[in-house]
mmCIF file of C-alpha atoms in Angstrom:
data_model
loop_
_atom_site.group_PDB
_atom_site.id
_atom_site.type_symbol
_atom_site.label_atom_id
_atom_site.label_comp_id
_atom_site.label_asym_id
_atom_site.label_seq_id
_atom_site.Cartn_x
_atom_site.Cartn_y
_atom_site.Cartn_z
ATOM 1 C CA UNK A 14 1.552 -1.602 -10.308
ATOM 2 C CA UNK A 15 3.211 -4.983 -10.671
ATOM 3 C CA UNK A 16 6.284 -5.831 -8.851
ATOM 4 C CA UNK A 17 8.312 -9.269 -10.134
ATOM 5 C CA UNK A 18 10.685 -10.363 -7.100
ATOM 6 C CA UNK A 19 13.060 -13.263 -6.373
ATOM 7 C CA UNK A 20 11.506 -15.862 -3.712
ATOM 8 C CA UNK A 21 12.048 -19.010 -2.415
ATOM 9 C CA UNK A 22 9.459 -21.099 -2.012
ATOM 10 C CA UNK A 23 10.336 -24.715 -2.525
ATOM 11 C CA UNK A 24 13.033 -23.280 -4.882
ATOM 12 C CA UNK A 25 14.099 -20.198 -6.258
ATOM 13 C CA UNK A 26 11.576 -19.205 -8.816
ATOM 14 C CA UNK A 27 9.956 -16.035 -10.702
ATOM 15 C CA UNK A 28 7.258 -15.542 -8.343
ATOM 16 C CA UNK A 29 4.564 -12.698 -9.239
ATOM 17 C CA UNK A 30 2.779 -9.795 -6.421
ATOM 18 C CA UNK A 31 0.421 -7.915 -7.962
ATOM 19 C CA UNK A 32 -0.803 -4.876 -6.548
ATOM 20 C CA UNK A 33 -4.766 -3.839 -7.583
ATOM 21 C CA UNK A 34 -6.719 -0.985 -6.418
ATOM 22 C CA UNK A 35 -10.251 -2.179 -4.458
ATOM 23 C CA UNK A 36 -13.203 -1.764 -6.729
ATOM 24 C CA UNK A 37 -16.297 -3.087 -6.158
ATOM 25 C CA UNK A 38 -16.011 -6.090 -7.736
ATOM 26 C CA UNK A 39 -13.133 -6.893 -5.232
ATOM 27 C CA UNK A 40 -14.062 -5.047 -1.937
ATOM 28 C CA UNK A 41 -15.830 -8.243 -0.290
ATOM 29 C CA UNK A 42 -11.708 -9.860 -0.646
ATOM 30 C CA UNK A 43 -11.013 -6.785 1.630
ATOM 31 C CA UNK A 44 -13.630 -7.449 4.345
ATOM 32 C CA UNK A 45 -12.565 -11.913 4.099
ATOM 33 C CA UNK A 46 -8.992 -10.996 4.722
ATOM 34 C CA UNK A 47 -9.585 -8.186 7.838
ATOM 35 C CA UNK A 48 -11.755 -11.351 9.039
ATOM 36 C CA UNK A 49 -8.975 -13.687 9.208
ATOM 37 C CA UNK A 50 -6.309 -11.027 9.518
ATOM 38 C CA UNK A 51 -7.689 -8.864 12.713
ATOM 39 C CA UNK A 52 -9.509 -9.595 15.857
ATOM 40 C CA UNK A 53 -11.822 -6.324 15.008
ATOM 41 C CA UNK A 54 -15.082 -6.380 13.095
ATOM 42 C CA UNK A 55 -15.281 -3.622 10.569
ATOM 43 C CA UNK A 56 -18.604 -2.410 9.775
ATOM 44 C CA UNK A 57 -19.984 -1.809 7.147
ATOM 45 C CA UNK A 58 -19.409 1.699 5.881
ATOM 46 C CA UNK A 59 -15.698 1.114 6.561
ATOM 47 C CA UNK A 60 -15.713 -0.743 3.413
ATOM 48 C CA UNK A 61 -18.320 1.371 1.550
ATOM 49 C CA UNK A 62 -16.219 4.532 2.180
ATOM 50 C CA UNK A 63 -12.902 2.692 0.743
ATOM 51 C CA UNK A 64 -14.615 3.530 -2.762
ATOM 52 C CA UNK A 65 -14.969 7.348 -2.127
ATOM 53 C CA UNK A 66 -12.719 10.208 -2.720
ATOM 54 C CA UNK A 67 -9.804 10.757 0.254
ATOM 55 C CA UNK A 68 -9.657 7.004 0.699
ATOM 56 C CA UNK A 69 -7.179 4.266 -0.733
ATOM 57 C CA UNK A 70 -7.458 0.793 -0.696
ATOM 58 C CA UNK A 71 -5.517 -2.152 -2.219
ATOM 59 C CA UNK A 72 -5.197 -5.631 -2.789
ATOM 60 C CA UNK A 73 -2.083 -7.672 -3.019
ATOM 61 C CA UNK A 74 -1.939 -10.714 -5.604
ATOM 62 C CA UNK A 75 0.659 -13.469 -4.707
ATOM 63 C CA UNK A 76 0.240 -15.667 -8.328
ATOM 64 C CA UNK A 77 -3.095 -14.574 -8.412
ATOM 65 C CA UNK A 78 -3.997 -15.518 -5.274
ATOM 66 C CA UNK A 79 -5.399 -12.862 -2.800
ATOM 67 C CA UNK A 80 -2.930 -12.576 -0.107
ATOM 68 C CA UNK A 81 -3.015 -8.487 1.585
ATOM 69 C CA UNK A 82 -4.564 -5.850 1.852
ATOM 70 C CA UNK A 83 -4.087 -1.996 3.163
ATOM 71 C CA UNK A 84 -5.881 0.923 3.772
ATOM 72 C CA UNK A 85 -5.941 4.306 3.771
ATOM 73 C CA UNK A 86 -7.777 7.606 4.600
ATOM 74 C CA UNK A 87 -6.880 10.888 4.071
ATOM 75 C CA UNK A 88 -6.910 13.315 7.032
ATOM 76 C CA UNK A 89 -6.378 16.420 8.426
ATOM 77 C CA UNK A 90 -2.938 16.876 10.200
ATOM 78 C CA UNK A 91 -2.676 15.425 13.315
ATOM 79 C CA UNK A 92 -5.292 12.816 12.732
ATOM 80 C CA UNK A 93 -3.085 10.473 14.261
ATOM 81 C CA UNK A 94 -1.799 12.361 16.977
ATOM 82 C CA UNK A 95 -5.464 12.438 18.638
ATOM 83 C CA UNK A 96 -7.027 9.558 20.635
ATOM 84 C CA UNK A 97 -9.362 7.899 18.220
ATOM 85 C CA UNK A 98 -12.697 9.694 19.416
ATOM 86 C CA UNK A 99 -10.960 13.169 18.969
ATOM 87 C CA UNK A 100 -11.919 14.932 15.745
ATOM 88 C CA UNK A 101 -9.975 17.227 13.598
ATOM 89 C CA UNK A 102 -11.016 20.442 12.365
ATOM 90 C CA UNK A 103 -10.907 20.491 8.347
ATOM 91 C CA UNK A 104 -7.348 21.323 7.105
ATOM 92 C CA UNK A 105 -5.364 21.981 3.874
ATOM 93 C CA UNK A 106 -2.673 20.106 5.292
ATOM 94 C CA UNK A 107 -3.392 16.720 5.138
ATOM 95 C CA UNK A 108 -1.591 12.996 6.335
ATOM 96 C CA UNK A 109 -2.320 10.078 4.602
ATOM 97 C CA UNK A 110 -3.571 7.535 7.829
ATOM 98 C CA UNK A 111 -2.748 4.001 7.044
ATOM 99 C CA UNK A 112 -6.098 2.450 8.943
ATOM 100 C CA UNK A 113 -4.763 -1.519 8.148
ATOM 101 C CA UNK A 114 -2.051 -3.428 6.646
ATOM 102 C CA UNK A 115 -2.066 -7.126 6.887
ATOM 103 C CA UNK A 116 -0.784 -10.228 4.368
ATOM 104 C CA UNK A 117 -1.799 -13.772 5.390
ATOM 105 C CA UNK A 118 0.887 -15.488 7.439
ATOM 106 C CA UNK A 119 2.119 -17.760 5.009
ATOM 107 C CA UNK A 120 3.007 -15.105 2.497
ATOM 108 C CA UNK A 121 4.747 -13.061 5.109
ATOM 109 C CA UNK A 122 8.574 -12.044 4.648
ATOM 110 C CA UNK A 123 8.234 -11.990 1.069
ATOM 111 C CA UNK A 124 8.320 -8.200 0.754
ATOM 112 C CA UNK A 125 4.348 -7.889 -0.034
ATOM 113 C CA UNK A 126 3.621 -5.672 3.164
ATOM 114 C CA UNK A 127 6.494 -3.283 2.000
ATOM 115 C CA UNK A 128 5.441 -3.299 -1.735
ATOM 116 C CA UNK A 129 1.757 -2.382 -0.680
ATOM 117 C CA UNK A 130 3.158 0.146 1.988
ATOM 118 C CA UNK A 131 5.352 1.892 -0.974
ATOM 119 C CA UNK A 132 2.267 1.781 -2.722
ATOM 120 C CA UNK A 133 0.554 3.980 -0.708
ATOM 121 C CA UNK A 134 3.803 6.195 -0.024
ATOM 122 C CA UNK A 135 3.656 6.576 -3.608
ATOM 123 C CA UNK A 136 0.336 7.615 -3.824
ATOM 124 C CA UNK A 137 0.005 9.782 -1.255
ATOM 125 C CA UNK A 138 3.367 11.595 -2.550
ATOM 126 C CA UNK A 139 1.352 12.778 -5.306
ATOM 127 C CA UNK A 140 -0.963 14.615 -3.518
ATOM 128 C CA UNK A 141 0.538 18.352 -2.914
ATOM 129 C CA UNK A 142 -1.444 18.610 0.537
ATOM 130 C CA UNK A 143 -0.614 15.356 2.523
ATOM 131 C CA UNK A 144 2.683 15.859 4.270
ATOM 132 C CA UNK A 145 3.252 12.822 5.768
ATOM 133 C CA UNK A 146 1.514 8.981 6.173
ATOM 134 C CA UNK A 147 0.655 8.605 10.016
ATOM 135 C CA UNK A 148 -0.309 5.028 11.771
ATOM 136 C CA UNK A 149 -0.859 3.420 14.977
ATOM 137 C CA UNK A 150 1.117 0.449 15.939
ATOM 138 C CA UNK A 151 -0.123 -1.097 19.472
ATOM 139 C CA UNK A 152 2.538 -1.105 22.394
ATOM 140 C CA UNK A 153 4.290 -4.398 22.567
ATOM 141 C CA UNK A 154 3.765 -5.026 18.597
ATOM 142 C CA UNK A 155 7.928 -5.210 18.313
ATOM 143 C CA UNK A 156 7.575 -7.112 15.205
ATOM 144 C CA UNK A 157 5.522 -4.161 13.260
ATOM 145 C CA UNK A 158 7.814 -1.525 14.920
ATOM 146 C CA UNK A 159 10.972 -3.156 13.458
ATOM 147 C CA UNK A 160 8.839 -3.254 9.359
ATOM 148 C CA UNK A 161 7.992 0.355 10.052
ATOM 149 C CA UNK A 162 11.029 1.567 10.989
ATOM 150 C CA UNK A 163 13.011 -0.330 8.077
ATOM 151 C CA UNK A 164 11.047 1.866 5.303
ATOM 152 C CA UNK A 165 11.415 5.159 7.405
ATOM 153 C CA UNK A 166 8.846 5.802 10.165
ATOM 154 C CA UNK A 167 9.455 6.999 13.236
ATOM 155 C CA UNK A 168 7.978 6.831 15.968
ATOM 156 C CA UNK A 169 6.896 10.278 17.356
ATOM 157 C CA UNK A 170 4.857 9.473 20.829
ATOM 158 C CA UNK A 171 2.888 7.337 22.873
ATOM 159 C CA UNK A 172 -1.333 7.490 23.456
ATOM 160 C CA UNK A 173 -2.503 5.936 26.215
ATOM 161 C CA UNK A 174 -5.907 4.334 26.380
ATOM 162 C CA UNK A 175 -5.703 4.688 22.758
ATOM 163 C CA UNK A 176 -7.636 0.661 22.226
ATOM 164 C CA UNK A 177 -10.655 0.068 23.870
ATOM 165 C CA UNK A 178 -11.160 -3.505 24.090
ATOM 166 C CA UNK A 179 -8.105 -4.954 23.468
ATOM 167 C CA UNK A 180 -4.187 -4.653 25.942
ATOM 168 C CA UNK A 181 -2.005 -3.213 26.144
ATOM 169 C CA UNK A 182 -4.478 0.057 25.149
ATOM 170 C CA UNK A 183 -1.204 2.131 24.892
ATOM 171 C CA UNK A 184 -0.363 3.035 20.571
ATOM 172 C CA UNK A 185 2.827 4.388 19.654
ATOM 173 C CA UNK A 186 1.934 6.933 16.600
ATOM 174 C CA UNK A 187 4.315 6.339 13.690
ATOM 175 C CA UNK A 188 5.025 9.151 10.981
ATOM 176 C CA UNK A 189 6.517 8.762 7.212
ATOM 177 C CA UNK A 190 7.630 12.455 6.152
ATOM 178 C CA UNK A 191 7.028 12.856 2.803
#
């Protein structure tokens, strides 16, 4: 998927984002941009299981240059309603869970967070058993609210104690019907 937008940057220009699925050619981009973009350390099966079946991962190109990223799992329903130690039982009804979404701050407010998030919208669309996309956003994250709720989230409920090492430890769970 390639998506040509209007920007300005400097001046108004042509500007290219380029959206690539994560191979493994490109996976170690994924784990240098969680290390600049988040204050967790992912090990390393988190980015071995990003090339299996039931997971979705993709890059975003801003003229070529590696800029964002997001992930995906899929999951039984109500994945995301459960504090993160709970387990589901297997399901046929699934929810796509968006695990991260980040873009380097100085290729934010471009639209390249909301061209990989309709990327994965997309995708998981075409799968007849996920029902809806389901993420966490930390309490007090206003900014992240306000992007999720522009493309159609809502916010469904609070967890508390849902972090373990970071505060607030309260995550409002987000839903995308689809």
């Amino acid at each position: 998927m390639t998506v040509t937008m209007e920007a300005v940057v400097n001046t108004a220009s042509q500007v290219q984002i380029s959206i690539q699925p994560v191979v493994p050619d490109n996976i170690s981009k994924v784990r240098n941009l969680n290390s600049v973009l988040f204050p967790v350390r992912y090990a390393k099966t988190f980015y071995e299981n990003l090339l299996h079946p039931g997971y979705f991962g993709r890059l975003a190109y801003f003229n070529k240059q590696c800029v964002g990223t997001i992930t995906c799992c899929k999951q039984p329903l109500g994945y995301a309603d459960a504090k993160a130690a709970e387990m589901r039982e297997p399901s046929e009804r699934c929810e796509m869970y968006m695990m991260t979404l980040g873009v380097l701050a100085p290729f934010r407010r471009m639209g390249i967070a909301q061209s990989l998030v309709q990327c994965a919208l997309e995708t998981a669309a075409q799968d007849p058993s996920i029902e809806r996309v389901a993420l966490h956003v930390q309490v007090g994250n206003d900014d992240a609210l306000g992007f999720y709720h522009k493309l159609g989230f809502v916010t469904t409920h609070t967890i508390d104690q849902y972090y373990r090492h970071i505060e607030p430890a309260q995550a409002y769970v987000l839903q995308y019907q689809l």
